[in-house]
Coordinates of C-alpha atoms in Angstrom, one line a residue:
M3 CA 14.2 17.7 -17.3
T4 CA 12.6 14.4 -16.2
M5 CA 11.4 14.3 -12.6
H6 CA 12.2 11.3 -10.4
T7 CA 10.0 9.7 -7.7
D8 CA 11.6 7.8 -4.8
G9 CA 9.0 5.1 -5.3
I10 CA 5.8 4.0 -3.6
H11 CA 4.2 6.3 -1.0
H12 CA 1.3 4.0 -0.1
I13 CA -1.1 1.4 -1.6
T14 CA -4.8 1.5 -0.9
A15 CA -7.1 -1.5 -1.2
F16 CA -10.7 -2.7 -0.5
A17 CA -11.7 -5.1 2.2
R18 CA -14.9 -6.3 3.9
D19 CA -14.2 -7.2 7.5
P20 CA -12.6 -4.5 9.6
Q21 CA -11.5 -6.7 12.5
G22 CA -10.2 -9.4 10.1
N23 CA -8.2 -6.7 8.3
V24 CA -6.6 -5.6 11.6
D25 CA -6.0 -9.2 12.6
F26 CA -4.2 -10.0 9.4
Y27 CA -2.0 -6.9 8.9
A28 CA -1.3 -6.1 12.5
G29 CA -1.7 -9.4 14.2
I30 CA -0.2 -11.8 11.6
L31 CA 2.1 -9.5 9.5
G32 CA 3.1 -7.4 12.6
L33 CA 2.5 -4.0 11.0
R34 CA 1.5 -1.1 13.2
L35 CA -2.0 0.3 12.9
V36 CA -0.7 3.9 12.5
K37 CA -4.0 5.6 11.8
R38 CA -7.7 4.8 12.2
T39 CA -9.9 7.3 10.5
I40 CA -12.8 7.2 7.9
N41 CA -13.2 7.5 4.2
F42 CA -13.7 11.2 3.9
D43 CA -16.1 10.6 1.0
A44 CA -18.1 7.8 2.8
P45 CA -17.8 8.4 6.6
E46 CA -19.7 5.2 7.4
V47 CA -16.5 3.3 6.2
Y48 CA -13.2 3.1 8.1
H49 CA -9.9 4.1 6.5
L50 CA -7.2 2.1 8.2
Y51 CA -3.5 2.6 7.7
F52 CA -0.8 0.0 8.5
G53 CA 2.9 0.6 8.3
D54 CA 6.2 0.8 10.2
E55 CA 6.6 2.2 13.7
D56 CA 6.7 5.8 12.3
G57 CA 4.2 5.5 9.5
S58 CA 6.9 6.2 7.0
P59 CA 6.2 6.7 3.3
G60 CA 7.0 3.5 1.5
T61 CA 5.6 1.3 4.3
I62 CA 1.9 2.2 4.3
I63 CA -0.9 0.0 3.1
T64 CA -4.4 1.4 3.6
F65 CA -7.8 -0.2 3.5
F66 CA -11.4 0.8 3.1
P67 CA -13.0 -2.2 5.0
W68 CA -16.7 -2.0 4.1
P69 CA -18.8 -5.0 5.2
D70 CA -21.3 -4.6 2.3
S71 CA -18.5 -4.5 -0.3
R72 CA -18.7 -6.8 -3.3
K73 CA -16.0 -9.3 -3.9
G74 CA -13.5 -8.0 -6.4
G75 CA -11.5 -9.8 -9.1
I76 CA -7.8 -9.1 -9.5
G77 CA -6.8 -8.2 -13.1
G78 CA -5.8 -5.4 -15.5
G79 CA -5.9 -1.8 -14.2
Q80 CA -4.8 -2.8 -10.8
V81 CA -1.8 -3.5 -8.6
G82 CA -1.7 -7.3 -9.1
I83 CA 0.7 -8.1 -6.3
T84 CA 1.9 -6.0 -3.4
T85 CA 5.5 -6.8 -2.5
Y86 CA 6.9 -6.4 1.1
A87 CA 10.7 -6.4 1.9
V88 CA 12.0 -8.4 4.8
P89 CA 15.7 -8.7 6.0
I90 CA 18.1 -11.1 4.5
G91 CA 17.6 -14.5 6.0
A92 CA 14.0 -13.9 7.1
L93 CA 12.0 -15.8 4.5
S94 CA 12.1 -19.1 6.3
F95 CA 10.8 -17.4 9.5
W96 CA 7.9 -16.1 7.5
E97 CA 7.2 -19.3 5.7
E98 CA 6.9 -21.1 9.0
R99 CA 4.7 -18.3 10.5
L100 CA 2.3 -18.2 7.6
R101 CA 1.9 -22.0 7.6
R102 CA 1.2 -21.9 11.4
Y103 CA -1.7 -19.6 10.6
E104 CA -2.8 -22.0 7.8
I105 CA -2.1 -19.5 5.1
P106 CA -1.1 -21.3 1.8
V107 CA 2.2 -20.1 0.4
M108 CA 3.9 -20.5 -3.0
K109 CA 7.5 -19.9 -4.0
A110 CA 8.5 -17.9 -7.0
E111 CA 11.6 -16.5 -8.6
R112 CA 12.1 -13.1 -10.5
F113 CA 15.2 -11.3 -11.4
G114 CA 17.4 -13.6 -9.3
E115 CA 15.3 -13.1 -6.1
S116 CA 13.2 -15.6 -4.2
Y117 CA 9.6 -14.7 -3.3
L118 CA 7.1 -16.1 -0.8
Q119 CA 3.6 -15.5 -2.3
F120 CA 0.3 -15.7 -0.5
S121 CA -3.0 -13.9 -0.1
D122 CA -4.6 -12.0 2.8
N123 CA -7.9 -13.0 4.4
E124 CA -9.8 -11.2 1.6
G125 CA -7.8 -12.6 -1.3
L126 CA -5.5 -9.6 -1.9
R127 CA -2.2 -11.0 -3.4
L128 CA 1.0 -10.3 -1.4
E129 CA 4.6 -11.5 -1.5
L130 CA 7.7 -11.3 0.6
V131 CA 11.2 -10.9 -0.6
E132 CA 14.5 -10.5 1.2
R133 CA 16.3 -7.2 0.6
A134 CA 19.4 -5.6 2.1
E135 CA 18.1 -2.1 1.3
G136 CA 15.7 -0.3 3.5
E137 CA 15.9 0.7 7.2
P138 CA 15.4 -2.3 9.6
S139 CA 12.3 -2.4 11.7
R140 CA 12.4 -1.3 15.3
R141 CA 9.1 -2.9 16.0
S142 CA 8.6 -6.2 17.9
F143 CA 5.0 -7.4 18.0
A144 CA 3.0 -10.6 17.8
G145 CA 6.1 -12.8 18.2
I146 CA 8.0 -11.1 15.3
P147 CA 11.4 -9.8 16.4
P148 CA 12.7 -6.7 14.7
E149 CA 15.4 -8.7 12.8
M150 CA 12.7 -10.6 11.0
A151 CA 10.0 -7.9 10.7
I152 CA 8.7 -6.4 7.5
K153 CA 10.7 -3.2 6.6
G154 CA 8.1 -1.8 4.2
F155 CA 7.3 -2.2 0.5
G156 CA 9.8 -3.9 -1.7
G157 CA 7.7 -2.7 -4.7
A158 CA 4.7 -4.0 -6.6
V159 CA 3.7 -5.9 -9.7
L160 CA 1.4 -3.8 -11.9
F161 CA -1.2 -5.5 -14.0
S162 CA -1.9 -3.3 -17.0
T163 CA -4.4 -3.5 -19.8
Q164 CA -1.8 -1.7 -22.0
A165 CA 1.6 -2.9 -20.7
A166 CA 3.8 -0.9 -23.1
K167 CA 2.0 2.4 -22.3
T168 CA 2.2 1.8 -18.5
M169 CA 6.0 1.1 -18.8
E170 CA 6.3 4.3 -20.9
T171 CA 4.6 6.3 -18.0
L172 CA 6.9 4.8 -15.4
E173 CA 9.9 5.9 -17.4
Q174 CA 8.8 9.2 -19.0
I175 CA 6.7 10.7 -16.1
F176 CA 8.1 9.2 -13.0
G177 CA 11.7 8.9 -14.1
M178 CA 12.2 5.2 -13.3
S179 CA 15.0 3.3 -14.8
R180 CA 14.3 0.2 -16.9
I181 CA 16.8 -2.3 -15.5
G182 CA 15.9 -5.6 -17.1
T183 CA 13.5 -8.0 -18.7
E184 CA 13.2 -11.7 -18.0
Q185 CA 10.5 -14.4 -17.7
G186 CA 7.8 -12.2 -19.1
Y187 CA 8.4 -9.2 -16.7
T188 CA 10.1 -5.9 -17.1
R189 CA 11.6 -4.3 -14.0
F190 CA 11.9 -0.6 -13.2
R191 CA 13.8 1.1 -10.3
A192 CA 12.7 4.3 -8.6
G193 CA 15.1 6.5 -6.6
G194 CA 14.5 5.4 -3.0
T195 CA 15.7 2.4 -1.0
I196 CA 12.2 1.0 -0.2
G197 CA 9.2 0.6 -2.4
Q198 CA 11.5 1.2 -5.4
L199 CA 11.3 -1.9 -7.6
I200 CA 8.3 -2.2 -9.9
D201 CA 7.6 -5.2 -12.1
V202 CA 5.3 -5.1 -15.1
P203 CA 4.2 -8.3 -17.0
D204 CA 5.0 -7.8 -20.6
H205 CA 1.6 -8.9 -21.9
D206 CA -1.7 -7.0 -21.6
I207 CA -4.0 -8.3 -18.9
E208 CA -7.8 -8.3 -19.1
W209 CA -9.6 -5.8 -16.8
G210 CA -10.1 -6.8 -13.2
A211 CA -13.2 -5.9 -11.1
G212 CA -12.8 -3.6 -8.1
G213 CA -14.0 -4.8 -4.8
A214 CA -12.9 -6.6 -1.6
G215 CA -9.5 -8.2 -2.1
T216 CA -8.3 -5.8 -4.8
V217 CA -6.1 -2.6 -4.9
H218 CA -7.9 0.7 -5.5
H219 CA -4.8 2.7 -6.3
I220 CA -1.1 3.0 -5.9
A221 CA 0.5 6.3 -4.7
W222 CA 4.0 7.6 -5.7
R223 CA 6.1 9.8 -3.5
A224 CA 6.6 13.6 -3.8
R225 CA 9.2 14.9 -1.4
S226 CA 7.6 18.3 -0.7
Y227 CA 4.5 20.4 -1.4
E228 CA 6.5 22.4 -4.0
E229 CA 7.6 19.2 -5.8
H230 CA 4.0 18.0 -5.6
Q231 CA 2.9 21.0 -7.7
Q232 CA 5.6 20.3 -10.2
W233 CA 4.3 16.7 -10.5
Q234 CA 0.9 18.0 -11.3
A235 CA 2.3 20.1 -14.1
E236 CA 4.4 17.2 -15.3
V237 CA 1.4 14.8 -15.5
Q238 CA -0.5 17.5 -17.5
R239 CA 2.4 18.0 -19.8
H240 CA 2.2 14.3 -20.8
G241 CA -1.4 14.6 -21.8
F242 CA -3.1 13.3 -18.6
Q243 CA -5.7 15.1 -16.6
P244 CA -4.7 15.0 -12.9
T245 CA -7.1 16.1 -10.2
Q246 CA -6.7 19.3 -8.2
I247 CA -4.5 19.0 -5.1
I248 CA -6.6 17.4 -2.4
D249 CA -5.7 17.7 1.4
R250 CA -5.9 14.1 2.8
Q251 CA -4.8 15.4 6.3
Y252 CA -1.7 13.2 6.4
F253 CA -0.5 14.1 2.8
N254 CA -1.6 16.1 -0.2
A255 CA -2.8 14.1 -3.2
I256 CA -3.4 14.3 -6.9
Y257 CA -4.8 11.4 -8.9
F258 CA -4.9 10.3 -12.6
R259 CA -5.6 7.1 -14.4
E260 CA -2.7 6.0 -16.6
S261 CA -3.3 4.4 -20.0
G262 CA -3.2 0.9 -18.7
G263 CA -6.1 1.6 -16.4
I264 CA -4.3 1.8 -13.1
L265 CA -5.3 4.6 -10.8
F266 CA -2.1 6.5 -9.9
E267 CA -1.8 8.9 -7.0
I268 CA 1.1 11.2 -6.2
A269 CA 1.3 11.9 -2.5
T270 CA 3.5 14.2 -0.4
D271 CA 5.8 12.9 2.2
P272 CA 4.7 15.6 4.7
P273 CA 3.0 16.2 7.0
G274 CA 2.9 12.6 8.1
F275 CA 0.7 10.7 10.6
A276 CA 1.8 12.2 13.9
H277 CA 0.7 15.8 13.3
D278 CA -2.8 15.2 14.8
E279 CA -1.8 12.8 17.6
S280 CA 1.4 11.8 19.2
A281 CA 3.8 9.3 17.6
E282 CA 3.4 7.1 20.7
T283 CA -0.4 6.9 20.5
M284 CA -0.9 6.8 16.7
G285 CA -3.7 4.4 15.7
E286 CA -5.3 4.0 19.1
K287 CA -8.2 6.5 18.6
L288 CA -10.5 7.3 15.7
M289 CA -9.2 10.5 14.2
L290 CA -11.6 12.7 12.3
P291 CA -11.0 15.9 10.3
S292 CA -12.4 19.0 11.9
W293 CA -15.5 19.1 9.6
F294 CA -16.6 15.7 10.9
E295 CA -16.0 16.3 14.6
P296 CA -19.6 17.5 15.2
A297 CA -20.9 14.1 14.0
R298 CA -18.3 12.0 15.9
A299 CA -20.9 10.2 18.1
Q300 CA -23.0 9.2 15.1
I301 CA -20.0 8.2 13.0
E302 CA -18.5 6.0 15.8
A303 CA -21.9 4.4 16.4
N304 CA -22.0 3.3 12.7
L305 CA -18.6 1.7 12.7
L306 CA -17.9 -1.8 13.8
P307 CA -15.5 -2.0 16.8
I308 CA -11.9 -3.0 16.1
E309 CA -8.9 -3.8 18.3
V310 CA -5.3 -4.6 17.7
R311 CA -4.7 -8.2 18.9
V312 CA -2.7 -11.3 18.1
P313 CA -5.0 -13.9 16.5
E314 CA -4.9 -17.4 17.9
E315 CA -3.1 -19.9 15.7
P316 CA -5.5 -22.5 14.3
R317 CA -5.3 -25.8 16.1
S318 CA -4.6 -28.7 13.8

């Protein structure tokens, strides 16, 4: 029997400037910095998580902001565009807000929906779309009222070097439904109400180059630890070689690279981001796994300071 994911758990990308990263995602987009920690494989680099008030699966974008990172090139083997969902009627608010911050915007149409497309301060491609589905935000920050605030992911556009094989993986492994093809895109739906619509261009795309301004991987949701083990077996059954289950403190993870070159992760919904600090104070303190605690002073000394703030609007 085919398994079914509820959609995107999180998306992880590369950046250079830690404070610029916080200014854009918290200060301009109004997301909550729900966790500040480090790259467990490179403790000199932050790992920053931005999402909704609770750090819910389907809302989290994470970054490795490394000042010495090379500039990347968006292309095949990556998430090409990360899609955020906003409430019905909110696009005009966001268009005006982005223009106030002198962020160029373009308008696009896919599958009968209107999109507002732009790039972050590092060149990562983003878009906003109005959707009725998904829980409304409870967060009010940086002049963004809850009724206009980002709900979480609307989905993503996957840039594949082998589009047909990537589509096959979405259907056969992840149980997504193929719901339509138009204007050179095929759309797939996962089971949830957020982060559930995935678009794949029908043509193969030349390889991109990893680095600042590109996505490292996209993670799909597993509801439980037991289901996570079943996902590992399912991926193996289809001829891929998933990693062992890795404890990432806030979720368990397995990884594999699908045939179109995109690094896929499957991540558990539990335990979430509030298990090592309170829900009220999430994101305020640098959190370290126990094995790094003895080196806290040295780690903190090597990291650039960051703060959540509202950036000043440019003066014309």
